[in-house]
Short mmCIF file of C-alpha atoms in Angstrom, two decimals:
data_model
loop_
_atom_site.label_atom_id
_atom_site.label_comp_id
_atom_site.label_asym_id
_atom_site.label_seq_id
_atom_site.Cartn_x
_atom_site.Cartn_y
_atom_site.Cartn_z
CA UNK A 1 0.28 -0.44 -0.52
CA UNK A 2 2.85 2.22 0.71
CA UNK A 3 4.34 2.02 -2.84
CA UNK A 4 0.81 2.61 -4.84
CA UNK A 5 0.50 6.23 -5.99
CA UNK A 6 -2.30 8.77 -5.78
CA UNK A 7 -2.23 9.62 -9.34
CA UNK A 8 -3.01 6.82 -10.34
CA UNK A 9 -5.84 6.06 -8.09
CA UNK A 10 -7.19 9.00 -8.94
CA UNK A 11 -6.80 7.83 -12.92
CA UNK A 12 -8.07 4.78 -12.79
CA UNK A 13 -11.54 5.85 -10.37
CA UNK A 14 -11.56 9.05 -13.64
CA UNK A 15 -11.40 6.59 -16.27
CA UNK A 16 -13.73 4.02 -14.62
CA UNK A 17 -16.19 6.97 -14.15
CA UNK A 18 -16.00 7.73 -17.47
CA UNK A 19 -15.53 4.32 -19.12
CA UNK A 20 -13.55 6.06 -21.47
CA UNK A 21 -9.88 7.19 -21.64
CA UNK A 22 -10.14 10.54 -24.01
CA UNK A 23 -13.15 11.05 -21.94
CA UNK A 24 -11.69 10.93 -18.58
CA UNK A 25 -8.16 12.18 -20.32
CA UNK A 26 -9.59 15.58 -21.71
CA UNK A 27 -11.68 16.04 -17.89
CA UNK A 28 -8.10 15.90 -16.73
CA UNK A 29 -6.19 18.00 -19.19
CA UNK A 30 -4.07 15.02 -19.86
CA UNK A 31 -3.14 12.32 -22.72
CA UNK A 32 -4.98 9.20 -23.29
CA UNK A 33 -1.97 7.56 -23.64
CA UNK A 34 -0.40 9.30 -19.76
CA UNK A 35 -3.81 7.84 -18.02
CA UNK A 36 -3.26 3.97 -19.44
CA UNK A 37 0.28 4.00 -18.84
CA UNK A 38 -1.14 4.91 -14.77
CA UNK A 39 -3.17 2.30 -14.90
CA UNK A 40 -1.64 -0.33 -16.51
CA UNK A 41 1.06 0.39 -13.61
CA UNK A 42 -1.68 0.68 -11.34
CA UNK A 43 -2.55 -3.01 -12.08
CA UNK A 44 1.11 -4.46 -12.26
CA UNK A 45 1.29 -2.72 -8.49
CA UNK A 46 -1.68 -4.37 -7.74
CA UNK A 47 -1.61 -7.59 -10.07
CA UNK A 48 -4.72 -8.20 -10.43
CA UNK A 49 -6.89 -5.80 -14.10
CA UNK A 50 -9.08 -3.30 -12.98
CA UNK A 51 -10.48 -2.43 -16.04
CA UNK A 52 -11.68 -5.00 -19.14
CA UNK A 53 -10.57 -2.41 -22.32
CA UNK A 54 -11.92 -3.51 -26.36
CA UNK A 55 -11.61 -0.73 -29.35
CA UNK A 56 -14.56 -0.26 -27.89
CA UNK A 57 -15.61 0.39 -25.35
CA UNK A 58 -13.34 0.16 -20.77
CA UNK A 59 -15.65 -1.35 -18.50
CA UNK A 60 -14.21 -1.77 -14.55
CA UNK A 61 -14.08 -5.63 -14.00
CA UNK A 62 -15.32 -6.79 -10.73
CA UNK A 63 -12.33 -5.13 -8.53
CA UNK A 64 -12.17 -2.51 -9.80
CA UNK A 65 -15.50 -2.34 -9.70
CA UNK A 66 -15.24 -2.72 -5.51
CA UNK A 67 -12.10 -0.71 -5.05
CA UNK A 68 -14.28 2.23 -7.76
CA UNK A 69 -16.72 2.13 -4.97
CA UNK A 70 -14.24 2.42 -1.69
CA UNK A 71 -12.07 5.06 -3.42
CA UNK A 72 -14.47 7.02 -4.62
CA UNK A 73 -15.65 9.17 -1.50
CA UNK A 74 -11.95 8.50 -0.03
CA UNK A 75 -10.81 10.67 -2.88
CA UNK A 76 -13.63 13.39 -2.79
CA UNK A 77 -12.47 14.10 0.53
CA UNK A 78 -8.74 14.29 -0.48
CA UNK A 79 -9.72 17.09 -3.36
CA UNK A 80 -11.72 18.83 -0.75
CA UNK A 81 -9.34 18.75 1.62
CA UNK A 82 -7.16 20.42 -1.05
CA UNK A 83 -9.35 23.24 -2.00
CA UNK A 84 -10.17 24.38 2.17
CA UNK A 85 -6.25 24.34 2.55
CA UNK A 86 -5.97 26.18 -1.06
CA UNK A 87 -9.15 28.33 0.36
CA UNK A 88 -7.30 28.18 3.29
CA UNK A 89 -4.13 29.84 1.65
CA UNK A 90 -6.02 32.72 -0.24
CA UNK A 91 -8.71 33.97 2.51
CA UNK A 92 -5.81 32.06 5.58
CA UNK A 93 -7.62 31.77 8.53
CA UNK A 94 -5.91 30.58 12.68
CA UNK A 95 -2.99 33.29 15.08
CA UNK A 96 0.06 34.70 15.44
CA UNK A 97 1.34 35.39 18.54
CA UNK A 98 4.30 38.10 18.59
CA UNK A 99 6.38 38.52 20.64
CA UNK A 100 7.12 42.71 21.27
CA UNK A 101 9.16 45.67 23.55
CA UNK A 102 6.54 47.72 24.55
CA UNK A 103 6.73 50.89 22.94
CA UNK A 104 6.25 48.89 20.33
CA UNK A 105 3.02 47.43 21.42
CA UNK A 106 2.63 51.55 22.76
CA UNK A 107 3.69 53.25 20.25
CA UNK A 108 4.52 51.18 16.87
CA UNK A 109 1.71 48.43 16.46
CA UNK A 110 -1.98 49.62 17.32
CA UNK A 111 -1.96 50.79 13.32
CA UNK A 112 -0.54 48.13 11.76
CA UNK A 113 -2.47 45.72 14.05
CA UNK A 114 -5.70 46.96 12.98
CA UNK A 115 -5.28 47.99 9.17
CA UNK A 116 -4.15 44.31 9.27
CA UNK A 117 -7.25 43.07 10.57
CA UNK A 118 -9.09 44.28 8.75
CA UNK A 119 -7.19 43.06 5.78
CA UNK A 120 -7.74 39.02 7.22
CA UNK A 121 -11.04 39.01 9.59
CA UNK A 122 -10.01 35.68 10.01
CA UNK A 123 -6.52 35.86 11.37
CA UNK A 124 -6.33 36.49 15.59
CA UNK A 125 -3.17 38.75 16.74
CA UNK A 126 -2.12 37.16 19.95
CA UNK A 127 0.68 40.42 21.20
CA UNK A 128 2.33 40.08 24.17
CA UNK A 129 4.71 42.65 25.01
CA UNK A 130 7.34 42.20 27.21
CA UNK A 131 10.76 44.08 26.80
CA UNK A 132 12.70 40.99 27.93
CA UNK A 133 14.98 39.35 25.90
CA UNK A 134 13.74 35.70 25.08
CA UNK A 135 14.09 33.43 22.56
CA UNK A 136 10.97 33.59 20.96
CA UNK A 137 10.50 30.11 19.66
CA UNK A 138 11.34 28.17 22.05
CA UNK A 139 8.45 30.75 24.15
CA UNK A 140 5.53 29.36 21.31
CA UNK A 141 5.48 32.79 19.37
CA UNK A 142 5.41 32.86 15.85
CA UNK A 143 7.73 35.86 15.46
CA UNK A 144 9.13 38.39 17.26
CA UNK A 145 9.66 43.08 16.76
CA UNK A 146 13.63 43.66 18.26
CA UNK A 147 15.82 46.32 17.59
CA UNK A 148 18.78 45.75 15.07
CA UNK A 149 21.12 45.12 17.63
CA UNK A 150 18.85 41.54 19.35
CA UNK A 151 18.27 40.08 16.27
CA UNK A 152 19.00 36.80 15.90
CA UNK A 153 21.68 35.50 13.67
CA UNK A 154 19.81 33.12 11.90
CA UNK A 155 15.97 34.61 11.51
CA UNK A 156 15.06 36.66 8.56
CA UNK A 157 14.55 40.22 9.43
CA UNK A 158 12.21 42.96 7.44
CA UNK A 159 11.38 46.36 8.61
CA UNK A 160 8.84 47.68 10.64
CA UNK A 161 7.42 50.90 11.53
CA UNK A 162 9.15 53.99 11.56
CA UNK A 163 12.79 53.35 9.88
CA UNK A 164 14.81 55.43 11.78
CA UNK A 165 13.45 56.77 16.10
CA UNK A 166 15.29 58.73 18.43
CA UNK A 167 15.80 59.07 22.41
CA UNK A 168 14.35 62.26 23.45
CA UNK A 169 15.05 64.09 27.54
CA UNK A 170 12.47 66.02 28.77
CA UNK A 171 11.38 67.12 32.52
CA UNK A 172 8.02 69.08 33.58
CA UNK A 173 8.52 72.79 34.30
CA UNK A 174 7.92 72.54 37.49
CA UNK A 175 11.63 70.54 38.15
CA UNK A 176 13.38 72.53 35.70
CA UNK A 177 11.95 75.92 37.84
CA UNK A 178 13.76 74.24 40.70
CA UNK A 179 16.42 72.31 39.95
CA UNK A 180 17.72 74.11 37.01
CA UNK A 181 18.24 72.71 32.88
CA UNK A 182 21.39 70.53 32.56
CA UNK A 183 23.40 72.14 29.36
CA UNK A 184 25.30 69.01 29.39
CA UNK A 185 23.95 65.06 29.97
CA UNK A 186 27.00 64.96 32.66
CA UNK A 187 24.79 67.44 34.15
CA UNK A 188 22.04 64.92 34.58
CA UNK A 189 24.78 62.62 37.43
CA UNK A 190 23.58 65.57 39.30
CA UNK A 191 20.28 65.35 39.24
CA UNK A 192 16.90 63.18 39.77
CA UNK A 193 16.73 61.07 36.85
CA UNK A 194 13.55 57.89 36.22
CA UNK A 195 15.10 55.00 34.57
CA UNK A 196 13.33 52.54 32.79
CA UNK A 197 14.17 48.86 33.52
CA UNK A 198 13.96 45.40 31.86
CA UNK A 199 11.85 42.56 33.82
CA UNK A 200 15.17 41.83 35.13
CA UNK A 201 15.73 45.04 36.94
CA UNK A 202 18.58 45.50 34.69
CA UNK A 203 18.32 49.70 34.02
CA UNK A 204 19.98 50.52 30.50
CA UNK A 205 22.69 53.73 30.79
CA UNK A 206 22.05 57.12 28.85
CA UNK A 207 23.45 57.69 25.83
CA UNK A 208 23.59 60.55 24.01
CA UNK A 209 25.52 61.66 20.77
CA UNK A 210 26.50 65.62 19.67
CA UNK A 211 28.75 65.28 15.60
CA UNK A 212 30.72 62.67 16.65
CA UNK A 213 31.07 62.81 20.37
CA UNK A 214 29.31 60.17 22.69
CA UNK A 215 28.37 60.24 26.07
CA UNK A 216 26.93 57.37 28.43
CA UNK A 217 26.29 57.46 31.78
CA UNK A 218 24.11 55.43 34.12
CA UNK A 219 22.46 58.33 36.35
CA UNK A 220 20.55 57.44 39.72
CA UNK A 221 16.84 58.97 40.76
CA UNK A 222 13.40 57.71 42.75
CA UNK A 223 11.55 55.32 40.30
CA UNK A 224 13.51 52.69 37.85
CA UNK A 225 10.87 50.77 36.69
CA UNK A 226 9.08 48.46 33.19
CA UNK A 227 6.09 50.57 32.94
CA UNK A 228 5.90 53.46 30.98
CA UNK A 229 3.05 55.17 32.12
CA UNK A 230 3.98 54.65 35.41
CA UNK A 231 7.53 56.58 34.34
CA UNK A 232 5.97 59.09 32.55
CA UNK A 233 3.13 59.76 35.40
CA UNK A 234 5.68 61.02 37.96
CA UNK A 235 8.45 62.85 35.19
CA UNK A 236 4.98 64.81 34.20
CA UNK A 237 4.38 65.10 38.11
CA UNK A 238 8.14 67.15 38.69
CA UNK A 239 9.93 63.94 40.42
CA UNK A 240 13.01 63.61 37.88
CA UNK A 241 14.21 63.99 34.21
CA UNK A 242 13.25 61.28 31.89
CA UNK A 243 14.82 59.54 28.57
CA UNK A 244 12.55 57.73 26.30
CA UNK A 245 11.85 56.57 22.99
CA UNK A 246 10.29 60.71 21.42
CA UNK A 247 6.79 59.03 20.31
CA UNK A 248 6.01 58.31 24.30
CA UNK A 249 7.01 61.40 25.33
CA UNK A 250 5.14 62.98 22.17
CA UNK A 251 1.58 63.74 24.07
CA UNK A 252 3.12 65.05 27.03
CA UNK A 253 5.51 67.28 24.93
CA UNK A 254 2.63 68.60 23.16
CA UNK A 255 0.49 69.52 25.75
CA UNK A 256 4.04 71.36 27.66
CA UNK A 257 3.29 68.74 30.00
CA UNK A 258 7.39 67.81 29.55
CA UNK A 259 9.60 70.28 28.04
CA UNK A 260 12.65 68.73 25.74
CA UNK A 261 16.08 69.46 26.79
CA UNK A 262 19.10 68.52 25.69
CA UNK A 263 17.70 68.52 21.85
CA UNK A 264 21.19 68.58 20.07
CA UNK A 265 22.48 65.67 21.58
CA UNK A 266 19.63 63.27 21.07
CA UNK A 267 20.84 60.11 19.58
CA UNK A 268 18.91 58.42 16.51
CA UNK A 269 19.03 54.32 15.77
CA UNK A 270 17.17 52.17 13.14
CA UNK A 271 13.96 51.55 13.59
CA UNK A 272 13.03 48.28 14.57
CA UNK A 273 12.09 44.70 12.47
CA UNK A 274 10.23 41.89 12.71
CA UNK A 275 12.03 38.81 12.53
CA UNK A 276 11.17 35.39 11.94
CA UNK A 277 11.78 31.89 11.51
CA UNK A 278 13.27 31.06 7.59
CA UNK A 279 11.28 27.72 7.25
CA UNK A 280 9.80 27.09 3.81
CA UNK A 281 6.54 26.03 4.29
CA UNK A 282 5.37 29.27 6.88
CA UNK A 283 2.57 28.61 8.86
CA UNK A 284 -0.69 31.07 6.71
CA UNK A 285 -1.56 33.19 8.69
CA UNK A 286 2.02 34.80 9.45
CA UNK A 287 2.49 34.02 6.33
CA UNK A 288 0.52 36.43 5.45
CA UNK A 289 1.55 39.04 8.10
CA UNK A 290 4.97 39.04 7.12
CA UNK A 291 3.58 40.13 3.38
CA UNK A 292 1.08 42.27 4.53
CA UNK A 293 4.35 44.60 6.43
CA UNK A 294 6.03 43.64 2.95
CA UNK A 295 3.74 45.60 1.28
CA UNK A 296 2.82 48.15 3.41
CA UNK A 297 6.04 49.29 3.49
CA UNK A 298 6.75 49.39 -0.53
CA UNK A 299 4.05 51.80 -0.32
CA UNK A 300 6.25 54.09 1.83
CA UNK A 301 9.10 53.50 -0.27
#
């Protein structure tokens, strides 16, 4: 049974139904000789004659009739299953699980996710936002979003969201009035600073750059958190200086709740990337998401 090709069985059913090699070949879009060769191979494998052939007619033998009665429904089920797979490729359904940084979930993904879900209503996006660096595939995710210095080497990466971003430094007018406005990053060491940390508790140093000069400091202050909303609330309340993504500070800067400082020291860096394993047969929902991101990028270039 392991040696029986499905194509030969399907060819047999087609000829047995039509009672004609020519009619079956025309319906299948192949030559009568190709069907005849397929039937000959099948009969040789089984050691049974399945069709009686004359110059005027083709009729199933008793063995052929019994085989056709059992095969026809099974082949119909297989055809239906393949049709459904083809349909799911054109209109994919399922779930895409993404692990992303909190800033991406906040400032980059909302618009992209909304447009994608409207285009693919049968797909569900599951997005987990966290700032720890994990093996996304080992953790059960389909893909992740990270910044280029954190990309895994064996992954495929495509740009998603803004291609250039930057950190800005800001504080509330009340804080600056009471503590003064620093003019150089190193002066932040004498100020109260609100820092962001990863789930592990590790807080990254603050990096600044101007005209080729780089400064890296590790300031201190009243709050270290991995919750951006809490950090922003503390800065707006006048507890200290915050240094984070420009997109996160935009509303508070626009309203005047926070004021930019050290503007000429705001470093730019490359935007985020969607990364995923380079598999030959990618799940249809993930393929749809990757193709959607690529299409949006082409539309903005």
